XYZ file of C-alpha atoms in Angstrom:
769
model
C 6.274 -21.459 -11.100
C 7.379 -23.772 -8.339
C 8.352 -27.307 -9.434
C 6.731 -28.195 -12.756
C 7.199 -31.188 -14.993
C 9.578 -30.543 -17.934
C 6.781 -30.495 -20.513
C 4.887 -27.744 -18.709
C 3.950 -24.950 -21.081
C 2.381 -21.519 -20.548
C -0.837 -21.427 -22.555
C -2.542 -18.383 -21.105
C -0.613 -15.460 -22.561
C 1.012 -13.324 -19.880
C -0.437 -10.129 -21.405
C -4.043 -10.880 -20.534
C -6.254 -7.900 -19.896
C -7.641 -7.236 -16.447
C -10.433 -9.724 -15.774
C -12.952 -6.923 -15.133
C -11.754 -4.537 -17.850
C -14.792 -5.111 -20.071
C -17.064 -4.556 -17.075
C -15.268 -1.382 -16.037
C -15.514 0.284 -19.434
C -19.173 -0.671 -19.917
C -20.250 0.315 -16.420
C -21.304 -3.223 -15.553
C -18.750 -3.908 -12.806
C -20.644 -4.194 -9.532
C -19.258 -2.540 -6.437
C -20.698 -2.748 -2.936
C -22.912 0.279 -3.468
C -24.338 -1.183 -6.697
C -26.156 -4.090 -5.083
C -29.952 -3.688 -5.331
C -31.393 -2.128 -2.189
C -34.327 -3.772 -0.423
C -37.195 -1.448 0.471
C -36.390 -1.578 4.192
C -32.702 -0.639 3.801
C -31.393 1.744 6.459
C -28.695 4.330 5.755
C -26.159 5.496 8.300
C -24.111 8.493 9.398
C -21.898 9.273 12.367
C -22.433 12.190 14.704
C -18.953 13.671 14.944
C -17.081 15.477 17.715
C -16.452 19.193 17.281
C -13.668 19.340 19.877
C -10.073 18.148 19.677
C -9.498 16.815 23.188
C -12.283 16.833 25.751
C -14.347 15.002 28.308
C -17.928 14.446 27.228
C -20.197 15.837 29.933
C -23.522 15.060 28.261
C -25.143 14.263 24.918
C -28.707 15.272 24.085
C -29.786 13.282 21.023
C -33.520 13.936 21.208
C -33.489 16.252 18.192
C -31.557 13.642 16.232
C -34.095 10.936 16.979
C -36.986 13.259 16.137
C -35.550 14.278 12.770
C -37.352 13.292 9.591
C -36.524 9.800 8.380
C -34.585 8.755 11.480
C -35.329 5.218 12.677
C -32.759 4.796 15.462
C -29.803 6.435 17.169
C -27.073 4.452 18.942
C -24.248 5.282 21.353
C -21.431 3.209 22.806
C -23.834 1.946 25.481
C -25.792 0.105 22.793
C -22.865 -2.060 21.647
C -23.434 -5.632 22.880
C -19.806 -6.741 22.675
C -16.445 -4.982 22.619
C -16.501 -1.340 21.561
C -13.433 -1.562 19.380
C -12.406 -1.308 15.741
C -8.642 -1.023 16.355
C -6.644 -3.825 14.713
C -3.928 -4.497 17.282
C -4.153 -2.619 20.562
C -7.967 -2.378 20.727
C -7.746 1.321 21.512
C -10.129 2.654 18.878
C -13.789 2.541 19.834
C -16.491 2.512 17.209
C -18.242 5.222 19.236
C -16.667 7.477 21.869
C -17.008 6.523 25.508
C -16.718 9.565 27.740
C -13.896 11.357 25.960
C -12.953 12.906 22.644
C -9.498 12.213 21.258
C -9.648 13.989 17.887
C -11.978 16.308 15.955
C -14.505 14.390 13.905
C -14.403 11.344 16.195
C -17.678 9.365 15.977
C -19.859 9.989 19.036
C -23.136 8.404 17.970
C -24.640 6.555 15.037
C -27.770 7.543 13.121
C -29.895 5.088 11.124
C -32.392 6.645 8.738
C -34.370 5.920 5.604
C -31.896 7.781 3.363
C -28.275 8.835 3.456
C -29.231 12.498 3.296
C -31.636 12.157 6.201
C -28.992 10.390 8.289
C -26.340 13.032 7.566
C -28.679 15.930 8.295
C -29.842 14.403 11.558
C -26.297 13.628 12.674
C -25.662 17.379 12.875
C -28.463 17.950 15.379
C -26.841 16.369 18.417
C -26.155 18.650 21.374
C -22.968 17.744 23.170
C -21.464 19.452 26.210
C -17.700 19.173 26.539
C -15.019 19.934 29.065
C -12.040 20.751 26.871
C -8.570 19.502 27.701
C -5.089 20.418 26.468
C -4.422 18.965 23.044
C -1.302 17.899 21.182
C -1.873 18.355 17.466
C 1.598 18.742 15.955
C 4.728 16.649 16.268
C 6.326 19.408 18.359
C 3.339 19.602 20.721
C 3.241 15.842 21.201
C 6.983 15.735 21.844
C 6.694 18.501 24.420
C 3.887 16.578 26.136
C 5.792 13.294 26.030
C 2.910 11.743 24.100
C 3.961 8.527 22.343
C 2.144 5.625 20.702
C 4.966 3.340 21.854
C 8.535 3.767 23.134
C 11.011 5.372 20.733
C 12.823 2.720 18.662
C 16.503 2.539 17.736
C 18.251 0.620 14.962
C 22.024 0.886 14.814
C 25.285 -0.569 13.561
C 28.791 0.401 14.602
C 29.449 3.712 16.347
C 27.825 6.515 14.395
C 28.898 9.229 16.830
C 32.579 8.265 16.703
C 32.525 7.846 12.931
C 30.888 11.243 12.527
C 33.609 12.787 14.647
C 36.300 11.252 12.441
C 34.635 12.001 9.095
C 36.502 14.506 6.862
C 33.239 16.191 5.872
C 30.014 16.576 7.819
C 26.683 18.178 7.076
C 23.322 18.222 8.834
C 19.793 19.093 7.890
C 16.113 18.993 8.699
C 13.023 18.663 6.543
C 9.406 17.587 6.765
C 7.109 15.568 4.571
C 3.335 15.680 4.663
C 0.757 12.935 4.800
C -1.520 11.877 1.967
C -5.175 11.003 1.586
C -5.905 7.737 -0.207
C -8.598 9.348 -2.370
C -9.827 6.018 -3.686
C -12.455 6.601 -6.397
C -14.922 4.385 -4.536
C -15.365 5.689 -1.011
C -15.817 3.609 2.114
C -18.974 1.518 1.929
C -20.421 -1.483 3.751
C -23.775 -3.237 3.519
C -24.828 -5.507 6.390
C -27.674 -7.970 6.001
C -28.924 -9.948 8.995
C -29.371 -13.685 8.507
C -31.038 -16.374 10.510
C -30.111 -17.272 14.058
C -27.899 -14.212 14.639
C -25.747 -14.564 11.533
C -24.547 -11.509 9.625
C -23.440 -11.023 6.024
C -21.379 -7.939 5.188
C -20.656 -6.748 1.678
C -17.682 -4.499 2.274
C -15.104 -2.498 0.372
C -12.119 -3.730 2.364
C -8.608 -5.035 1.803
C -8.861 -7.179 4.933
C -12.117 -9.140 5.100
C -10.913 -11.460 7.870
C -10.055 -8.569 10.160
C -13.441 -6.993 9.508
C -15.042 -10.357 10.271
C -13.233 -10.850 13.575
C -13.682 -7.297 14.864
C -17.356 -7.147 13.907
C -17.943 -10.494 15.620
C -16.312 -9.208 18.802
C -18.355 -6.020 18.638
C -21.607 -7.955 18.225
C -20.603 -10.531 20.817
C -20.929 -13.479 18.431
C -18.445 -16.076 17.115
C -16.494 -15.215 13.980
C -18.225 -18.125 12.236
C -21.488 -16.178 12.433
C -20.108 -13.248 10.417
C -19.375 -13.537 6.695
C -17.557 -10.741 4.886
C -17.614 -10.617 1.095
C -15.548 -8.501 -1.310
C -15.790 -8.803 -5.072
C -13.877 -5.662 -5.939
C -12.910 -2.254 -4.654
C -12.621 0.978 -6.547
C -9.154 1.542 -5.137
C -7.728 0.953 -1.699
C -4.022 1.934 -1.462
C -3.943 0.870 2.206
C -6.898 3.054 3.155
C -9.203 0.035 3.311
C -6.861 -2.207 5.299
C -8.018 -1.115 8.766
C -10.233 1.873 8.004
C -13.138 -0.089 6.531
C -13.835 -1.805 9.841
C -15.652 1.040 11.578
C -18.182 1.424 8.750
C -18.733 -2.327 8.505
C -19.145 -2.541 12.267
C -21.623 0.340 12.293
C -23.708 -1.302 9.562
C -23.603 -4.654 11.351
C -24.621 -3.061 14.659
C -27.678 -1.427 13.101
C -28.611 -4.582 11.189
C -28.347 -6.657 14.366
C -30.365 -4.177 16.413
C -33.154 -3.556 13.899
C -33.259 -6.801 11.924
C -33.116 -4.692 8.755
C -30.295 -4.404 6.181
C -28.089 -1.372 6.735
C -25.751 0.507 4.408
C -22.993 2.907 5.363
C -21.925 4.752 2.220
C -19.667 7.529 3.380
C -19.848 10.989 1.852
C -16.472 12.101 0.458
C -16.065 14.979 2.919
C -16.898 12.724 5.865
C -14.652 10.008 4.444
C -11.654 12.331 4.377
C -12.328 13.626 7.891
C -12.995 10.225 9.475
C -10.292 8.050 7.923
C -6.544 7.898 8.490
C -3.846 9.216 6.163
C -0.223 8.523 5.344
C 1.990 9.398 8.321
C 3.547 12.850 8.358
C 7.268 12.759 9.151
C 9.952 15.167 10.262
C 13.557 14.197 9.611
C 16.798 15.366 11.205
C 20.115 14.052 9.990
C 23.859 14.399 10.356
C 26.064 12.629 7.859
C 29.814 12.209 7.487
C 31.445 11.372 4.153
C 34.716 11.513 2.259
C 35.769 13.518 -0.787
C 34.286 10.909 -3.130
C 30.950 11.187 -1.398
C 31.098 7.780 0.240
C 29.004 7.838 3.415
C 31.063 7.004 6.481
C 28.530 7.706 9.215
C 24.885 8.643 9.519
C 22.750 9.729 12.434
C 19.105 9.948 11.435
C 16.095 10.890 13.534
C 12.587 10.156 12.257
C 9.519 11.569 13.986
C 6.010 10.724 12.813
C 2.567 11.997 13.693
C 0.612 8.818 14.427
C -2.696 10.249 15.574
C -4.982 9.287 18.427
C -4.708 5.487 18.347
C -2.093 2.918 17.511
C -3.614 1.470 14.327
C -0.622 0.083 12.348
C 1.840 2.810 13.354
C 4.481 0.536 14.949
C 4.865 -1.581 11.808
C 4.705 1.441 9.497
C 7.420 3.258 11.389
C 9.500 0.086 11.517
C 9.336 -0.126 7.735
C 10.469 3.482 7.494
C 13.562 2.460 9.464
C 14.101 -0.589 7.221
C 14.167 1.606 4.117
C 16.465 4.363 5.314
C 19.307 2.516 3.585
C 17.515 2.191 0.221
C 20.280 0.936 -2.114
C 23.180 2.184 -0.001
C 25.581 0.588 2.450
C 25.753 2.552 5.695
C 28.768 1.355 7.714
C 28.193 3.262 10.963
C 24.583 4.255 11.387
C 22.053 5.120 14.042
C 18.366 5.415 13.162
C 16.032 6.689 15.855
C 12.277 6.512 15.284
C 9.893 8.576 17.410
C 6.207 7.592 17.163
C 4.111 10.469 18.498
C 0.519 10.277 19.693
C -1.511 13.306 18.687
C -5.100 14.505 18.918
C -5.699 13.933 15.221
C -7.349 11.146 13.257
C -5.063 8.121 13.414
C -2.594 7.771 10.575
C -2.752 4.412 8.836
C -1.426 2.222 6.058
C -0.732 3.780 2.676
C 1.031 2.337 -0.356
C 4.630 1.843 0.721
C 3.715 1.540 4.415
C 6.429 3.861 5.754
C 8.994 2.850 3.151
C 8.568 6.056 1.116
C 9.253 8.230 4.159
C 12.442 6.367 5.055
C 13.612 6.299 1.466
C 12.958 10.013 0.922
C 15.093 10.716 3.991
C 18.211 8.983 2.648
C 17.766 10.428 -0.839
C 17.654 13.887 0.710
C 20.909 13.093 2.532
C 22.544 11.978 -0.725
C 21.350 15.079 -2.586
C 22.703 17.289 0.201
C 26.111 15.591 0.120
C 26.259 16.004 -3.664
C 25.605 19.745 -3.407
C 28.236 20.111 -0.693
C 30.807 18.387 -2.903
C 29.705 20.033 -6.141
C 29.055 16.652 -7.734
C 26.180 15.102 -9.641
C 23.986 13.261 -7.090
C 24.119 10.143 -9.253
C 27.862 9.928 -8.638
C 27.237 9.964 -4.883
C 24.583 7.299 -5.239
C 26.893 5.055 -7.236
C 29.675 5.498 -4.678
C 27.430 4.127 -1.944
C 25.699 1.157 -3.571
C 25.684 -2.172 -1.817
C 28.377 -4.456 -3.168
C 30.797 -7.251 -2.260
C 31.891 -6.877 1.350
C 29.306 -4.124 1.740
C 26.125 -6.148 1.492
C 24.518 -6.216 4.948
C 21.682 -3.880 5.916
C 21.569 -1.969 9.205
C 19.138 -4.608 10.502
C 21.476 -7.490 9.665
C 19.964 -8.878 6.447
C 22.298 -9.770 3.600
C 21.355 -8.227 0.250
C 21.662 -11.360 -1.847
C 20.055 -10.176 -5.075
C 21.606 -6.744 -5.588
C 20.802 -5.812 -9.175
C 20.574 -2.078 -8.439
C 23.997 -1.117 -9.888
C 23.346 -2.900 -13.200
C 19.775 -1.662 -13.469
C 20.768 1.938 -12.800
C 23.718 1.770 -15.182
C 21.410 0.585 -17.958
C 18.850 3.306 -17.289
C 21.619 5.916 -17.160
C 22.881 4.823 -20.562
C 19.503 4.281 -22.216
C 18.184 7.698 -21.196
C 21.361 9.673 -22.046
C 21.344 10.911 -18.476
C 24.797 12.503 -18.542
C 24.208 14.403 -21.774
C 20.833 15.612 -20.527
C 22.318 16.746 -17.221
C 24.969 18.745 -19.081
C 22.355 20.289 -21.358
C 20.252 21.281 -18.346
C 23.249 22.930 -16.696
C 23.813 24.979 -19.852
C 20.119 25.879 -20.044
C 20.059 27.039 -16.421
C 23.115 29.225 -16.927
C 21.276 31.122 -19.655
C 17.772 31.134 -18.169
C 17.095 33.528 -15.259
C 13.431 32.616 -14.674
C 12.855 29.003 -15.708
C 15.180 26.510 -14.068
C 15.384 22.827 -14.844
C 16.466 19.853 -12.809
C 17.076 16.180 -13.468
C 17.488 13.271 -11.082
C 17.942 9.528 -11.277
C 16.913 7.819 -8.050
C 16.767 4.104 -7.217
C 14.405 1.922 -5.214
C 15.130 -1.187 -3.157
C 11.933 -2.285 -1.445
C 11.588 -5.242 0.891
C 8.771 -7.667 0.145
C 6.927 -9.417 2.972
C 4.790 -8.416 5.898
C 7.209 -7.346 8.603
C 4.763 -8.913 11.071
C 5.919 -12.426 10.269
C 2.766 -14.441 10.954
C 0.841 -12.490 8.308
C 2.905 -14.081 5.541
C 0.409 -16.852 4.802
C -2.458 -17.401 2.392
C -5.132 -19.907 1.460
C -7.048 -20.759 -1.698
C -9.865 -23.012 -2.860
C -10.052 -24.509 -6.348
C -12.977 -26.465 -7.804
C -12.848 -28.301 -11.116
C -16.351 -29.017 -12.386
C -17.387 -32.045 -14.427
C -17.618 -29.973 -17.624
C -13.985 -28.888 -17.299
C -14.684 -25.369 -16.067
C -12.738 -24.207 -13.035
C -13.640 -21.944 -10.145
C -10.996 -20.230 -8.015
C -11.344 -18.507 -4.681
C -8.574 -17.116 -2.507
C -7.983 -14.717 0.339
C -6.700 -11.856 -1.795
C -8.894 -8.901 -2.630
C -9.166 -7.138 -5.972
C -8.843 -3.361 -5.819
C -8.028 -2.788 -9.467
C -4.449 -4.034 -9.280
C -5.038 -7.174 -11.347
C -4.620 -9.801 -8.628
C -7.594 -11.864 -9.785
C -6.374 -12.202 -13.360
C -2.857 -13.105 -12.221
C -4.099 -15.881 -9.937
C -6.477 -17.109 -12.645
C -3.543 -17.302 -15.086
C -1.587 -19.378 -12.584
C -4.411 -21.902 -12.223
C -5.016 -22.013 -15.983
C -1.337 -22.734 -16.533
C -1.360 -25.632 -14.070
C -4.148 -27.393 -15.967
C -3.033 -26.310 -19.436
C -6.345 -24.663 -20.238
C -7.224 -21.238 -21.643
C -7.945 -18.440 -19.215
C -11.574 -18.384 -20.352
C -12.185 -21.613 -18.429
C -11.371 -19.954 -15.096
C -13.960 -18.135 -13.013
C -12.653 -16.263 -9.983
C -15.323 -15.728 -7.354
C -15.666 -12.998 -4.765
C -13.377 -13.165 -1.759
C -15.420 -14.495 1.169
C -14.469 -15.381 4.713
C -16.685 -18.485 4.592
C -14.645 -19.919 1.714
C -11.066 -19.138 2.762
C -10.672 -18.338 6.471
C -8.152 -16.380 8.526
C -6.651 -14.488 5.619
C -4.125 -11.675 5.742
C -4.778 -8.265 4.252
C -4.102 -7.762 0.584
C -1.214 -5.468 1.368
C 2.580 -5.319 1.604
C 2.690 -5.946 -2.167
C 2.282 -9.627 -1.339
C -1.081 -10.406 -2.942
C 0.179 -12.392 -5.941
C 3.136 -13.925 -4.077
C 0.948 -15.385 -1.334
C -2.401 -16.069 -2.960
C -0.882 -17.055 -6.279
C 1.222 -19.743 -4.633
C -1.689 -20.943 -2.489
C -3.882 -21.277 -5.601
C -1.035 -23.021 -7.421
C -0.732 -25.532 -4.592
C -4.480 -26.200 -4.608
C -4.502 -26.665 -8.383
C -1.459 -28.942 -8.256
C -3.180 -31.161 -5.715
C -6.080 -31.691 -8.123
C -3.769 -32.123 -11.096
C -1.775 -34.773 -9.237
C -4.997 -36.660 -8.478
C -5.982 -36.499 -12.143
C -2.522 -37.648 -13.216
C -2.600 -40.623 -10.844
C -6.058 -41.630 -12.046
C -5.224 -41.281 -15.758
C -1.899 -43.082 -15.339
C -3.697 -46.041 -13.803
C -6.447 -45.929 -16.429
C -4.059 -45.801 -19.389
C -1.265 -47.886 -17.894
C 1.511 -45.315 -17.924
C 3.664 -43.527 -15.375
C 2.247 -40.462 -13.662
C 4.995 -38.226 -15.031
C 3.965 -39.263 -18.541
C 0.535 -37.664 -18.058
C 0.852 -34.226 -19.584
C -1.569 -31.292 -19.323
C -0.904 -29.136 -22.327
C -2.498 -27.248 -25.206
C -6.132 -27.832 -24.124
C -5.432 -31.560 -24.104
C -4.343 -34.231 -21.660
C -1.872 -36.822 -22.970
C -1.745 -40.191 -21.206
C -0.363 -43.497 -22.432
C -0.566 -42.477 -26.063
C -4.142 -41.264 -25.640
C -5.178 -37.676 -26.280
C -8.132 -36.434 -24.253
C -9.714 -33.052 -23.962
C -9.438 -31.616 -20.480
C -13.222 -31.851 -20.119
C -13.169 -35.534 -21.073
C -10.379 -36.267 -18.613
C -12.248 -34.496 -15.846
C -15.527 -36.290 -16.663
C -13.791 -39.680 -16.464
C -12.236 -38.738 -13.117
C -15.589 -37.607 -11.766
C -17.239 -40.872 -12.832
C -14.418 -42.722 -11.062
C -15.111 -40.741 -7.859
C -11.867 -38.728 -7.900
C -12.008 -35.561 -5.806
C -11.898 -32.470 -8.010
C -11.720 -29.869 -5.270
C -8.856 -28.810 -3.060
C -7.687 -26.157 -0.688
C -4.200 -24.740 -0.999
C -1.970 -23.051 1.524
C 1.295 -21.157 1.396
C 3.541 -19.637 4.048
C 6.533 -17.535 3.019
C 9.715 -19.404 4.020
C 12.955 -18.112 5.488
C 11.809 -14.914 7.162
C 12.496 -14.182 10.804
C 12.796 -10.917 12.674
C 13.451 -9.977 16.296
C 11.745 -6.636 16.783
C 13.172 -6.183 20.265
C 16.645 -5.666 18.788
C 15.617 -4.833 15.194
C 17.676 -7.619 13.681
C 16.921 -10.442 11.287
C 15.550 -11.153 7.839
C 12.158 -9.431 7.669
C 11.909 -9.687 3.870
C 11.854 -12.636 1.508
C 13.447 -10.595 -1.261
C 13.853 -7.061 -2.590
C 12.223 -5.460 -5.612
C 14.294 -2.852 -7.444
C 13.694 -0.003 -9.808
C 14.965 3.380 -10.912
C 13.529 6.465 -12.544
C 14.925 9.492 -14.338
C 12.750 12.580 -13.996
C 13.275 15.956 -15.607
C 11.394 19.004 -14.336
C 11.171 22.745 -14.881
C 10.209 25.336 -12.268
C 9.047 28.904 -12.672
C 11.018 30.947 -10.136
C 8.418 33.731 -10.206
C 5.378 31.581 -9.380
C 6.841 28.437 -7.827
C 4.941 26.266 -10.278
C 6.645 23.231 -11.750
C 6.166 20.909 -14.684
C 7.381 17.329 -14.977
C 8.804 17.232 -18.483
C 10.018 13.667 -18.863
C 10.024 10.395 -16.931
C 11.850 7.191 -17.825
C 11.422 4.139 -15.599
C 13.178 0.786 -15.506
C 11.539 -1.484 -12.962
C 12.189 -4.973 -11.667
C 9.171 -7.289 -11.405
C 11.133 -10.504 -11.832
C 9.635 -12.782 -14.469
C 6.369 -10.917 -14.836
C 3.090 -12.762 -14.384
C 1.392 -10.157 -16.559
C 3.567 -7.419 -18.100
C 0.596 -5.336 -19.211
C -0.879 -5.236 -15.705
C 2.538 -4.693 -14.133
C 3.337 -1.718 -16.359
C 0.011 -0.190 -15.382
C 0.904 -0.615 -11.722
C 4.299 1.015 -12.262
C 2.830 4.025 -14.019
C -0.030 4.430 -11.536
C 2.256 4.034 -8.537
C 4.647 6.653 -9.892
C 1.864 9.190 -10.460
C 0.488 8.614 -6.975
C 3.962 9.130 -5.528
C 4.352 12.266 -7.607
C 1.118 13.555 -6.101
C 2.357 12.903 -2.552
C 5.537 14.860 -3.205
C 4.153 17.765 -5.247
C 0.432 18.558 -5.052
C -1.372 16.620 -2.319
C -1.248 19.004 0.614
C -3.165 18.008 3.737
C -3.906 21.188 5.659
C -5.032 21.034 9.291
C -5.895 24.002 11.497
C -4.402 24.484 14.952
C -7.199 22.364 16.423
C -6.328 19.397 14.230
C -9.342 19.821 11.952
C -8.799 18.872 8.335
C -9.407 21.831 6.018
C -8.681 20.058 2.721
C -11.471 17.487 2.798
C -12.758 17.529 -0.776
C -11.365 17.608 -4.316
C -12.020 21.347 -4.326
C -9.086 21.841 -1.961
C -7.136 18.576 -2.059
C -5.333 18.137 -5.362
C -4.544 14.643 -6.584
C -2.601 14.319 -9.863
C -4.583 14.589 -13.070
C -3.813 13.540 -16.622
C -2.131 16.891 -17.236
C 0.375 16.203 -14.444
C 1.689 13.146 -16.255
C 4.845 13.941 -18.178
C 4.316 14.054 -21.935
C 7.371 11.843 -22.292
C 6.724 8.869 -20.008
C 8.244 5.440 -20.601
C 8.111 2.267 -18.539
C 10.389 -0.693 -19.194
C 10.635 -3.913 -17.209
C 13.974 -5.365 -16.122
C 14.681 -8.641 -17.921
C 15.549 -10.754 -14.910
C 13.886 -13.168 -12.536
C 13.544 -13.498 -8.804
C 16.385 -15.371 -7.106
C 13.812 -16.765 -4.678
C 11.347 -19.459 -5.811
C 8.273 -17.250 -5.927
C 5.409 -18.038 -8.254
C 6.856 -17.938 -11.795
C 9.967 -16.300 -10.259
C 7.985 -13.056 -10.324
C 8.283 -10.108 -7.976
C 5.762 -7.874 -6.269
C 4.755 -4.681 -8.046
C 2.124 -2.887 -5.947
C 4.203 -0.612 -3.739
C 7.806 -0.309 -5.048
C 6.968 1.956 -8.035
C 5.470 4.562 -5.707
C 8.953 5.518 -4.532
C 10.273 6.025 -8.042
C 8.613 9.442 -7.838
C 11.278 10.568 -5.372
C 13.179 11.387 -8.566
C 10.684 14.212 -9.196
C 11.265 15.720 -5.766
C 15.040 15.434 -6.146
C 14.869 17.074 -9.574
C 12.846 19.968 -8.135
C 15.466 20.375 -5.426
C 18.187 20.551 -8.066
C 16.219 23.124 -10.032
C 15.893 25.305 -6.925
C 19.591 24.879 -6.162
C 20.307 26.114 -9.700
C 18.980 29.553 -8.704
C 22.184 30.054 -6.671
C 24.655 27.334 -7.719
C 27.568 29.123 -6.085
C 26.152 28.349 -2.623
C 26.614 24.561 -2.911
C 23.977 24.186 -0.224
C 20.682 22.357 0.149
C 17.455 24.294 -0.411
C 15.036 24.082 2.506
C 12.212 22.381 0.662
C 9.586 20.352 2.476
C 7.216 17.924 0.787
C 4.870 18.306 -0.953
C 6.631 20.788 -3.222
C 3.647 23.049 -3.757
C 4.188 26.389 -5.524
C 4.109 28.134 -2.141
C 6.830 25.885 -0.744
C 8.967 26.151 -3.866
C 8.756 29.972 -3.771
C 9.596 29.962 -0.071
C 12.599 27.726 -0.684
C 13.835 29.979 -3.502
C 13.444 33.090 -1.357
C 15.202 31.486 1.600
C 17.961 30.265 -0.684
C 18.482 33.734 -2.158
C 18.736 35.249 1.328
C 21.664 33.070 2.398
C-alpha cells in the first residue's frame, strides 16, 4: 500500500473469500428484484418499434390503456424534463419522439399491476409508420456516409513508404462479431417516490452517479433529489454501465407520475433486444516484414458498427486503436478507425472496451505473417516484442514496465510449448480428419479510463465506538470481489481482522459524483480512496494516543488486533473508545485521483494509461474437419496482477474472463436479419460457454511481480485483461485449419466467432485455393 510505517503488517489474509460467498450459496444474497414489494407496486414494459428506420405518423394506444391490469401509459410528451438517457451526446431518448432509429426502440411505456400484464399490453399499440431507407450493416452505413463521429487516425512514421520498401508484404480482411453481456441477473430498477419530490432508485447498475444525474434531468429535478443505491449485481461486464439508465429512468418517471413505487424487471428476450452489445468490427490490413518476421510497416483499417446513438463508441473505438500494438513495437504504422452509425441498437461497453477487437487484429496479422514465412507464430511474436530502443507506442507512451518477454518465456518453458507444438505437427500429418492447433498469445492492456477526468474516486469510512468499522465507496459490486478487496485494505490500515469491517451498499447520497466501476479500475481507484480515508482516521488516533501516552506519533503501532503506544497495549476497541470520549473524529472521507495521465485526443498522443497489465495463455484445440466442431483441450495461463490484493479472487477473475473471451470468439453468435432485428435473443439460440466448454486441463498461475507504479499494495487491475487471453483459442483454431493444407502457407479466411459453420466454410475455402 501507499506509504506505511515500517511496522505495518498484513493481518487480513489475502486469500479471503468473497464477502457475499456465503450468501450466494445459501440463496440469501439480496438483489434488486429480491426487495419486498409493496401492495401498490407497478410493473413496467416498453412498447417497441417494429420498423428499422421510419417516421412515426401516429400512435393509437387506446387498446393498451384498456388492457387488463394497465394503470397508465406514457409517451415522450409526458416526460417533464429532458427526454434523454444517452451518457455523452444526449442523443438517446427514453421514448421515441417522431422517428424510429432501430427495431425494438421504445415508443411508449406501460405501467400495470404485474409484469405479465404490462408486457401483454405493450404489444397492443397501433403505430403507423412512414418507412425510410435504413443502414444496418457496416457496408450499408459506409455507402450512406453514416458516421457517429469523424474517422480517426493514429500514426507514426510513414507506413506507405515503409510498406513499399518492405521485402515481404501481405494483406488480409476479416470480421469479428459482437457479444451479448448475458449477465445472470437481467436489467432491473425499482423506483420509490419520497417526500417533497425526492426519488430513491434501487438499481442494478455499474454507474449509479450517471443514473442519478440522467434521471434527475429527465424528471426536471436537482441531482440531490435522486438517490441511487446498488448493493450488488448479478453480473455486469459493461452492460450495466450505460444501459441501466433507461430502465431506471422509466421506473422513476412512473413513480413520479403516479406516486406509487415502480419496478422495471426486464424479460430476457426484451433485455437482449433493447440493450447494446459489444461492437462488431471489420478489419483490413497490409503489413510489411523481413525474413525474420519483424514487422517493418503496418496499415490497419478498423470499422465498427456503433448503432443508432453515440453511447460510448468514441472511447471504445479509441481503445481499440490503443491496443492494436498489443506487445509489439510497430515502427511505421497507420491505424484508421471508422465509427459507423447504423439503424441497430447502439453498441456499448463490454469487458475490454474495444481492446479485444484491436488486439485480435494484430494477432491475426502476426499469425498471417508466420504462415507466410513457414514459422511458428510464437517466433514472430518474440521478434516483435517491445524492448530497449523499441519501447514507445504508436500514441507516444513509453512502455516502462515491459515484463511481457520474461512472462512469455516462462510460460513457454513451463508448458513445454515447443515439444507440444512438434507433437501436434506430427499428429496432424497422420490424422486426416481431426486436426489440432496450439497457440501462445500475449496481452498488454492499458489501465485507466481513457477519458481522463473519470480517473477519480471517493470513499467514506466510519469507526464506531465499539471498534467496528463501516466502509462505503463509489465502486459497485458485480461479483468481481471489489467489496472484499476494499474491506481488506481498510482492515489492514487499522490492523484488525476482516470480520470487523462492514461494507455498505453503494449510494449516491454517501459518496457523490462517482465514476463507473469499469475500465478495470475499481480496486485501484476505490481501494486507494478508502485507504486515504482510513489513514486520516488512523492518523487522528495516533496523534491522540501519542499525546495521551507521551510518545511520538510514529511509535503508535496498529498491529495484531492491538494498538501499542508508549509501552501500553490496548485493544483496538479500547483505543477507539478513549478517542471517542476525548471527542476525536472517527469518520472521514477519502479521495483519490490517478496521477500522471494525460492524453490529447485531437492528435491521439500522450499517456492515457497509468500502467499496463500483462498476461499470456497457451491454448490447444482440436477441430473436426467433417463437422467444423472444435474442442479446447488444454489451457495454461500466466497472468500479471502485480502484488495481488486477493489471489483467490484474482484467479477466479482470470478464469472467468478467459471463458467469456472464449465464448466471444467461438460460440456467441449474434444473428441479425436484414432489417437489423436480433434473431438470437434467448439462450435457446444464443450460446454462452458452459462448463463443458472449459478445457479439462486448465491452469492459472499469477506472475510473481509487483506494479512499478505506487498503486494500492502495488497491485494491478484484473477485471478486463484476462478476457483477451482467449485470443489464443482463436489463433489455435486458425492453425488447426491451416493444417488441412500446410503446403499453401496462407491464412484461412476465418471470421469470429469460430462457429462450426464458419470453421467448415474456412476449410472448404482453404481447400479450393
